[in-house]
Amino acid sequence: MGSVRNILFIMCDQLRADYLACTGHPSIKTPNIDALAARGVRFTNAFCQAPVCGSSRMSFYTGRYVQSHGATYNGVPLKIGEPTLGDHMRDLGVATGLVGKTHMAADIEGMKRLGIDRSSIQGVLAAECGFEPWERDDGLHPDAFTDPNLAYNVYLRDNGYDGDNPWHTYANSGVDETGNVVSGWYLRNAHLPARVDKAHSEAAYMTMCAMEKITELGETPWCMHLSYIKPHWPYIAPEPYHNMYTEKDVIAANRGEREKENPHPVIEAFMGHEESVNFSDETKRRHVIPAYMGLITEIDDNIGRLMTFLEEQGRLDDTMIVFTSDHGDYLGDHWLGEKEMFHEESVRIPLIVSNPDSACESTRGSELHVLIEAIDLIPTFIEALGGEAKPHMLEGKSFLPLLEGNNSSEWRDFVISEADYSWRGARLSLGLTPDDARAYMLRTERWKYISYDQFRPQLFDLQKDPDELIDLGASDLHKEIRAEMEERLNRWLRHRRNRTTTSHEEIEKKTDTAKNRGIYFGVW
Amino acid sequence: MGSVRNILFIMCDQLRADYLACTGHPSIKTPNIDALAARGVRFTNAFCQAPVCGSSRMSFYTGRYVQSHGATYNGVPLKIGEPTLGDHMRDLGVATGLVGKTHMAADIEGMKRLGIDRSSIQGVLAAECGFEPWERDDGLHPDAFTDPNLAYNVYLRDNGYDGDNPWHTYANSGVDETGNVVSGWYLRNAHLPARVDKAHSEAAYMTMCAMEKITELGETPWCMHLSYIKPHWPYIAPEPYHNMYTEKDVIAANRGEREKENPHPVIEAFMGHEESVNFSDETKRRHVIPAYMGLITEIDDNIGRLMTFLEEQGRLDDTMIVFTSDHGDYLGDHWLGEKEMFHEESVRIPLIVSNPDSACESTRGSELHVLIEAIDLIPTFIEALGGEAKPHMLEGKSFLPLLEGNNSSEWRDFVISEADYSWRGARLSLGLTPDDARAYMLRTERWKYISYDQFRPQLFDLQKDPDELIDLGASDLHKEIRAEMEERLNRWLRHRRNRTTTSHEEIEKKTDTAKNRGIYFGVW
């Protein structure tokens, strides 16, 4: 094993932290991801900065909280000028690119204002969140707005799948009992096999692209973001994954009748969303989850292919491998579907990090329970590659010392995650403007506090109620702890890193030096 | 009088709100500014967003709080990508440029990252805070780092002032009693006349440049930021302004012995700065203030020239004229010099707005006491020119309705101003890191609350103690009001406009429409 030269940053979309064998799921099979965990460290308390794709990813990719980068939801363009993972890596001479999904929306207006040509190198990088778009694809392409020449569509046609949008009509569709081609977007079709061979599925295609690109990069140091679209909906998997699991393999829903009595207004509004209503129906839930699990095992098989390939190429010895997800999936827990709110099922993410450096021998196969945030990845990558910390800009902390077994007592007291549900029906049913649909989660080891604009907070005692079934947000007995949490949240809010253009060193160098610079103010 | 076609946005540097005849100063002469006030509205409660040049100006020029734009102090580059006054004006077809000072530091790293050529039009605008640099000059050029070819230096040489840096050796210097040329940067030389003819002073030169540019612009609609460097130090004025005022004209210092007993730690640290010690000496204070007053009357005379010129050109009929300052000057009040803290002398600014529109007849010559923030200017300019409000980006409010006499009851409950004293000796003497030297002022009509990182807050009851001599920040009787103020501050913090790339209209249009867009999530 040698020191870190490359970084393989693998992300799944909507993969719950507890849906891997190595994280305790009783029936799912994920031997390759488990093997990665055995070679590295598994963080049991890692959290996304926002439980929704776009804003979570912009935090992963900028190393900054949503409050700071401002891309608060899917489709909100990341402001031109926000430095990204790619910028930090390229500064260290590391080619940095993407295979898969980012959910990045380019700030076209900002680019126009600054006269940035979209076809220039900098224009492409700015539009692609700082990644070289080795193969960009966000998936989820219904017919309505699909470019028929998306690379995966071309690939599918080259492999005999016909039509303008085989991504949809094959990879995301099945054939029902009456012989009709039906959309995998409908939950009722989750039991059908997708009309694509597993050799040509999204996950297989992305894995192939990654291997081709790694081969092509040769001895150039690289940071690859391999970003799978699955197990995100459409919940439809190719053979043999579509019926690899049955409803017997589905773990019980984590929900209680009590949650429906006098729920928090925002949670109640989310319970009214179609995905929540459907996943609250146990029959539907048991119909869909086996497909979700199949998609996970499919990714695991592809991770296996990839690891074999890396081993053959000698890249396991100089590549740090990170495996994570942008957020979880309620799957009916707490009477909710999808994500966006802050229960563990939605906000906690899997995080496995395998570092080839011999300094990390002592931690291989271990699990760490410290609180980790998605924004910790960039500082970790920078430190692993020997770069300089940038605390004026990056809001996370390098966890490299933890991988090396230096488990200092002072780590972090709490994690933050944020939501902006302006785009959801819940906002309308609650009668809010787009300025008042924000929420902040502050989670310590014991407490989870959620502060909403316009509504009372939520509070869970994770020690006494690890399943988060009892909301103490209005409990008289917990006034003090809520006040303490609110106070911490406020301190956090006022300490956001907004002075991103000046380093601490520059400030120290200039403090109280006006006179030395010939500026005599207030001198008699 | 016609409707608004051009905007003349005049700023002084370090001009206290109470140092004009029309704002109540008993001995200063400012007949031309008074005449402007007689034609317009004078706001008696206008505040800068930060009582220091750079950060205050970046708020004026972006329409955003310091918390949002992040340029927290002099010399902190404004992040590339922040939209500016110039961007908003150009969208409305209005040529927008600068004559004078901005204190803008370009985000060179950001420009490099985005491949923006500094010599391209967009590069120049990005580096100049969105202004066409019709004549950029920030003044304050000690020999140590002056470009001898600054336009004002060239102008001075053309007019017979010799040397590499006549700005310093003539405009900012005098001749002492022994015949030596001495620097106006030393307070002790404030009584000497500057070695420049008033016809060639900074203020006269900037006024000349403005008039030339306005002539050149002809019938093109314009927004000009005429930004005088004075009455900012060096406190040295040319004949006859240098001895137009004597110590008899100096108003009494606003300070009490009680302020020195057990002061707030941050205030105490600032009291220890050299400028505070010197201005606390009454003899020195009375020696310097007449020069400060002379510099103000000099600007007033130049405003007079400019108004005559505008009248001759017919521009008074289609030009909205704004007169303001970036912040005030303690001048020894509260035992402090300079600015940076939040007493009225530092944070309150003069603001006079003359709108030629006949809709504004009813308010001419009036004064308004509503709370105004510097960030209100851009929304006002946009509305006056018929543009669209941009509440997702601009954090202020158009006060155009107030100019038109629509004095709605709902205006604003409080104003905010911010400080980052990381660069000052006070931070070192308090033992703080550059992350902990921030402060926020929240001022309502009655209360001024100042919240510091690491220290107790300050509180003043402006009704009972308008001179702010009694700090109630530790008073037991005022716990509740402090808690209420802190709560308001926290609400303000969490409502900063960070989602700048997506308008409210776009959100409304997309809310709960996934299905219409072909995206079926959670549908059975």
PDB file of N, CA and C in Angstrom, chain B residues 392-449:
ATOM      1  N   HIS B 392     -35.199  38.282  -4.556  1.00  0.00           N
ATOM      2  CA  HIS B 392     -34.413  37.084  -4.257  1.00  0.00           C
ATOM      3  C   HIS B 392     -32.932  37.408  -4.173  1.00  0.00           C
ATOM      4  N   MET B 393     -32.563  38.608  -4.551  1.00  0.00           N
ATOM      5  CA  MET B 393     -31.162  38.968  -4.696  1.00  0.00           C
ATOM      6  C   MET B 393     -30.881  40.245  -3.910  1.00  0.00           C
ATOM      7  N   LEU B 394     -31.742  41.239  -4.102  1.00  0.00           N
ATOM      8  CA  LEU B 394     -31.568  42.535  -3.457  1.00  0.00           C
ATOM      9  C   LEU B 394     -32.275  42.513  -2.115  1.00  0.00           C
ATOM     10  N   GLU B 395     -31.574  42.919  -1.071  1.00  0.00           N
ATOM     11  CA  GLU B 395     -32.119  42.783   0.281  1.00  0.00           C
ATOM     12  C   GLU B 395     -32.736  44.064   0.829  1.00  0.00           C
ATOM     13  N   GLY B 396     -32.635  45.146   0.068  1.00  0.00           N
ATOM     14  CA  GLY B 396     -33.234  46.389   0.522  1.00  0.00           C
ATOM     15  C   GLY B 396     -34.624  46.593  -0.075  1.00  0.00           C
ATOM     16  N   LYS B 397     -35.165  47.801   0.161  1.00  0.00           N
ATOM     17  CA  LYS B 397     -36.529  48.139  -0.256  1.00  0.00           C
ATOM     18  C   LYS B 397     -36.514  49.455  -0.993  1.00  0.00           C
ATOM     19  N   SER B 398     -37.224  49.550  -2.077  1.00  0.00           N
ATOM     20  CA  SER B 398     -37.318  50.836  -2.770  1.00  0.00           C
ATOM     21  C   SER B 398     -38.052  51.843  -1.896  1.00  0.00           C
ATOM     22  N   PHE B 399     -37.425  53.033  -1.715  1.00  0.00           N
ATOM     23  CA  PHE B 399     -38.144  54.084  -0.973  1.00  0.00           C
ATOM     24  C   PHE B 399     -38.776  55.104  -1.915  1.00  0.00           C
ATOM     25  N   LEU B 400     -38.875  54.747  -3.182  1.00  0.00           N
ATOM     26  CA  LEU B 400     -39.537  55.650  -4.135  1.00  0.00           C
ATOM     27  C   LEU B 400     -40.939  56.052  -3.661  1.00  0.00           C
ATOM     28  N   PRO B 401     -41.740  55.116  -3.154  1.00  0.00           N
ATOM     29  CA  PRO B 401     -43.077  55.520  -2.666  1.00  0.00           C
ATOM     30  C   PRO B 401     -43.000  56.604  -1.593  1.00  0.00           C
ATOM     31  N   LEU B 402     -41.970  56.570  -0.766  1.00  0.00           N
ATOM     32  CA  LEU B 402     -41.850  57.599   0.271  1.00  0.00           C
ATOM     33  C   LEU B 402     -41.578  58.965  -0.363  1.00  0.00           C
ATOM     34  N   LEU B 403     -40.774  58.980  -1.418  1.00  0.00           N
ATOM     35  CA  LEU B 403     -40.494  60.248  -2.100  1.00  0.00           C
ATOM     36  C   LEU B 403     -41.775  60.805  -2.714  1.00  0.00           C
ATOM     37  N   GLU B 404     -42.664  59.897  -3.060  1.00  0.00           N
ATOM     38  CA  GLU B 404     -43.922  60.321  -3.688  1.00  0.00           C
ATOM     39  C   GLU B 404     -45.009  60.591  -2.650  1.00  0.00           C
ATOM     40  N   GLY B 405     -44.614  60.559  -1.395  1.00  0.00           N
ATOM     41  CA  GLY B 405     -45.564  60.919  -0.339  1.00  0.00           C
ATOM     42  C   GLY B 405     -46.450  59.771   0.110  1.00  0.00           C
ATOM     43  N   ASN B 406     -46.168  58.554  -0.384  1.00  0.00           N
ATOM     44  CA  ASN B 406     -46.947  57.403   0.076  1.00  0.00           C
ATOM     45  C   ASN B 406     -46.283  56.791   1.295  1.00  0.00           C
ATOM     46  N   ASN B 407     -46.552  57.400   2.429  1.00  0.00           N
ATOM     47  CA  ASN B 407     -45.869  57.026   3.645  1.00  0.00           C
ATOM     48  C   ASN B 407     -46.629  55.899   4.335  1.00  0.00           C
ATOM     49  N   SER B 408     -46.506  54.741   3.758  1.00  0.00           N
ATOM     50  CA  SER B 408     -47.251  53.594   4.302  1.00  0.00           C
ATOM     51  C   SER B 408     -46.792  53.317   5.723  1.00  0.00           C
ATOM     52  N   SER B 409     -47.693  52.804   6.511  1.00  0.00           N
ATOM     53  CA  SER B 409     -47.355  52.567   7.918  1.00  0.00           C
ATOM     54  C   SER B 409     -46.343  51.437   8.052  1.00  0.00           C
ATOM     55  N   GLU B 410     -46.441  50.432   7.179  1.00  0.00           N
ATOM     56  CA  GLU B 410     -45.528  49.299   7.242  1.00  0.00           C
ATOM     57  C   GLU B 410     -44.264  49.632   6.482  1.00  0.00           C
ATOM     58  N   TRP B 411     -43.230  49.991   7.158  1.00  0.00           N
ATOM     59  CA  TRP B 411     -42.002  50.239   6.421  1.00  0.00           C
ATOM     60  C   TRP B 411     -40.952  49.231   6.860  1.00  0.00           C
ATOM     61  N   ARG B 412     -40.356  49.450   8.007  1.00  0.00           N
ATOM     62  CA  ARG B 412     -39.294  48.550   8.452  1.00  0.00           C
ATOM     63  C   ARG B 412     -39.142  48.741   9.950  1.00  0.00           C
ATOM     64  N   ASP B 413     -38.932  47.655  10.670  1.00  0.00           N
ATOM     65  CA  ASP B 413     -38.844  47.713  12.133  1.00  0.00           C
ATOM     66  C   ASP B 413     -37.445  48.005  12.632  1.00  0.00           C
ATOM     67  N   PHE B 414     -36.467  47.578  11.845  1.00  0.00           N
ATOM     68  CA  PHE B 414     -35.094  47.758  12.321  1.00  0.00           C
ATOM     69  C   PHE B 414     -34.122  47.810  11.154  1.00  0.00           C
ATOM     70  N   VAL B 415     -32.942  48.349  11.453  1.00  0.00           N
ATOM     71  CA  VAL B 415     -31.850  48.313  10.476  1.00  0.00           C
ATOM     72  C   VAL B 415     -30.714  47.496  11.083  1.00  0.00           C
ATOM     73  N   ILE B 416     -29.880  47.001  10.183  1.00  0.00           N
ATOM     74  CA  ILE B 416     -28.742  46.169  10.573  1.00  0.00           C
ATOM     75  C   ILE B 416     -27.465  46.848  10.084  1.00  0.00           C
ATOM     76  N   SER B 417     -26.424  46.751  10.882  1.00  0.00           N
ATOM     77  CA  SER B 417     -25.100  47.125  10.401  1.00  0.00           C
ATOM     78  C   SER B 417     -24.125  46.107  10.983  1.00  0.00           C
ATOM     79  N   GLU B 418     -23.030  45.883  10.286  1.00  0.00           N
ATOM     80  CA  GLU B 418     -22.135  44.785  10.677  1.00  0.00           C
ATOM     81  C   GLU B 418     -20.685  45.244  10.759  1.00  0.00           C
ATOM     82  N   ALA B 419     -19.916  44.551  11.577  1.00  0.00           N
ATOM     83  CA  ALA B 419     -18.485  44.861  11.691  1.00  0.00           C
ATOM     84  C   ALA B 419     -17.656  43.576  11.711  1.00  0.00           C
ATOM     85  N   ASP B 420     -16.490  43.673  11.146  1.00  0.00           N
ATOM     86  CA  ASP B 420     -15.479  42.613  11.220  1.00  0.00           C
ATOM     87  C   ASP B 420     -14.170  43.344  11.511  1.00  0.00           C
ATOM     88  N   TYR B 421     -13.754  43.291  12.773  1.00  0.00           N
ATOM     89  CA  TYR B 421     -12.552  44.063  13.151  1.00  0.00           C
ATOM     90  C   TYR B 421     -11.315  43.182  13.216  1.00  0.00           C
ATOM     91  N   SER B 422     -11.327  42.127  12.400  1.00  0.00           N
ATOM     92  CA  SER B 422     -10.193  41.186  12.390  1.00  0.00           C
ATOM     93  C   SER B 422      -8.859  41.864  12.111  1.00  0.00           C
ATOM     94  N   TRP B 423      -8.891  42.921  11.332  1.00  0.00           N
ATOM     95  CA  TRP B 423      -7.650  43.562  10.894  1.00  0.00           C
ATOM     96  C   TRP B 423      -7.102  44.577  11.896  1.00  0.00           C
ATOM     97  N   ARG B 424      -7.843  44.812  12.982  1.00  0.00           N
ATOM     98  CA  ARG B 424      -7.473  45.880  13.902  1.00  0.00           C
ATOM     99  C   ARG B 424      -6.742  45.365  15.131  1.00  0.00           C
ATOM    100  N   GLY B 425      -5.929  46.242  15.679  1.00  0.00           N
ATOM    101  CA  GLY B 425      -5.223  45.906  16.909  1.00  0.00           C
ATOM    102  C   GLY B 425      -6.153  45.409  18.005  1.00  0.00           C
ATOM    103  N   ALA B 426      -7.377  45.912  18.021  1.00  0.00           N
ATOM    104  CA  ALA B 426      -8.349  45.493  19.043  1.00  0.00           C
ATOM    105  C   ALA B 426      -8.495  43.974  19.065  1.00  0.00           C
ATOM    106  N   ARG B 427      -8.488  43.363  17.896  1.00  0.00           N
ATOM    107  CA  ARG B 427      -8.625  41.900  17.866  1.00  0.00           C
ATOM    108  C   ARG B 427      -7.466  41.239  18.597  1.00  0.00           C
ATOM    109  N   LEU B 428      -6.260  41.746  18.338  1.00  0.00           N
ATOM    110  CA  LEU B 428      -5.086  41.146  18.980  1.00  0.00           C
ATOM    111  C   LEU B 428      -5.134  41.373  20.490  1.00  0.00           C
ATOM    112  N   SER B 429      -5.488  42.598  20.896  1.00  0.00           N
ATOM    113  CA  SER B 429      -5.472  42.848  22.339  1.00  0.00           C
ATOM    114  C   SER B 429      -6.564  42.051  23.036  1.00  0.00           C
ATOM    115  N   LEU B 430      -7.609  41.686  22.306  1.00  0.00           N
ATOM    116  CA  LEU B 430      -8.671  40.858  22.897  1.00  0.00           C
ATOM    117  C   LEU B 430      -8.387  39.367  22.756  1.00  0.00           C
ATOM    118  N   GLY B 431      -7.312  39.043  22.049  1.00  0.00           N
ATOM    119  CA  GLY B 431      -6.931  37.637  21.914  1.00  0.00           C
ATOM    120  C   GLY B 431      -7.880  36.811  21.064  1.00  0.00           C
ATOM    121  N   LEU B 432      -8.423  37.430  20.013  1.00  0.00           N
ATOM    122  CA  LEU B 432      -9.397  36.718  19.172  1.00  0.00           C
ATOM    123  C   LEU B 432      -8.764  36.206  17.884  1.00  0.00           C
ATOM    124  N   THR B 433      -9.369  35.165  17.310  1.00  0.00           N
ATOM    125  CA  THR B 433      -8.977  34.716  15.974  1.00  0.00           C
ATOM    126  C   THR B 433      -9.762  35.537  14.949  1.00  0.00           C
ATOM    127  N   PRO B 434      -9.363  35.485  13.679  1.00  0.00           N
ATOM    128  CA  PRO B 434     -10.130  36.213  12.653  1.00  0.00           C
ATOM    129  C   PRO B 434     -11.542  35.659  12.459  1.00  0.00           C
ATOM    130  N   ASP B 435     -11.878  34.575  13.110  1.00  0.00           N
ATOM    131  CA  ASP B 435     -13.244  34.062  12.997  1.00  0.00           C
ATOM    132  C   ASP B 435     -14.169  34.607  14.067  1.00  0.00           C
ATOM    133  N   ASP B 436     -13.617  35.304  15.042  1.00  0.00           N
ATOM    134  CA  ASP B 436     -14.434  35.698  16.192  1.00  0.00           C
ATOM    135  C   ASP B 436     -14.493  37.190  16.423  1.00  0.00           C
ATOM    136  N   ALA B 437     -14.208  37.957  15.397  1.00  0.00           N
ATOM    137  CA  ALA B 437     -14.156  39.404  15.585  1.00  0.00           C
ATOM    138  C   ALA B 437     -15.285  40.100  14.827  1.00  0.00           C
ATOM    139  N   ARG B 438     -16.466  39.493  14.899  1.00  0.00           N
ATOM    140  CA  ARG B 438     -17.609  40.089  14.214  1.00  0.00           C
ATOM    141  C   ARG B 438     -18.594  40.687  15.216  1.00  0.00           C
ATOM    142  N   ALA B 439     -19.330  41.668  14.747  1.00  0.00           N
ATOM    143  CA  ALA B 439     -20.399  42.246  15.564  1.00  0.00           C
ATOM    144  C   ALA B 439     -21.540  42.672  14.657  1.00  0.00           C
ATOM    145  N   TYR B 440     -22.752  42.649  15.219  1.00  0.00           N
ATOM    146  CA  TYR B 440     -23.959  43.024  14.486  1.00  0.00           C
ATOM    147  C   TYR B 440     -24.720  44.061  15.287  1.00  0.00           C
ATOM    148  N   MET B 441     -25.101  45.136  14.641  1.00  0.00           N
ATOM    149  CA  MET B 441     -26.000  46.104  15.255  1.00  0.00           C
ATOM    150  C   MET B 441     -27.409  45.906  14.732  1.00  0.00           C
ATOM    151  N   LEU B 442     -28.356  45.855  15.644  1.00  0.00           N
ATOM    152  CA  LEU B 442     -29.773  45.866  15.259  1.00  0.00           C
ATOM    153  C   LEU B 442     -30.370  47.083  15.947  1.00  0.00           C
ATOM    154  N   ARG B 443     -30.837  48.043  15.147  1.00  0.00           N
ATOM    155  CA  ARG B 443     -31.348  49.290  15.716  1.00  0.00           C
ATOM    156  C   ARG B 443     -32.797  49.469  15.324  1.00  0.00           C
ATOM    157  N   THR B 444     -33.637  49.605  16.324  1.00  0.00           N
ATOM    158  CA  THR B 444     -35.040  49.942  16.068  1.00  0.00           C
ATOM    159  C   THR B 444     -35.182  51.443  16.291  1.00  0.00           C
ATOM    160  N   GLU B 445     -36.398  51.947  16.225  1.00  0.00           N
ATOM    161  CA  GLU B 445     -36.591  53.368  16.489  1.00  0.00           C
ATOM    162  C   GLU B 445     -36.087  53.710  17.896  1.00  0.00           C
ATOM    163  N   ARG B 446     -36.358  52.819  18.821  1.00  0.00           N
ATOM    164  CA  ARG B 446     -36.006  53.138  20.206  1.00  0.00           C
ATOM    165  C   ARG B 446     -34.692  52.517  20.696  1.00  0.00           C
ATOM    166  N   TRP B 447     -34.417  51.288  20.270  1.00  0.00           N
ATOM    167  CA  TRP B 447     -33.305  50.552  20.870  1.00  0.00           C
ATOM    168  C   TRP B 447     -32.170  50.336  19.888  1.00  0.00           C
ATOM    169  N   LYS B 448     -30.974  50.384  20.395  1.00  0.00           N
ATOM    170  CA  LYS B 448     -29.826  49.939  19.609  1.00  0.00           C
ATOM    171  C   LYS B 448     -29.178  48.777  20.354  1.00  0.00           C
ATOM    172  N   TYR B 449     -29.180  47.629  19.703  1.00  0.00           N
ATOM    173  CA  TYR B 449     -28.641  46.404  20.289  1.00  0.00           C
ATOM    174  C   TYR B 449     -27.430  45.990  19.469  1.00  0.00           C
TER     175      TYR B 449
END
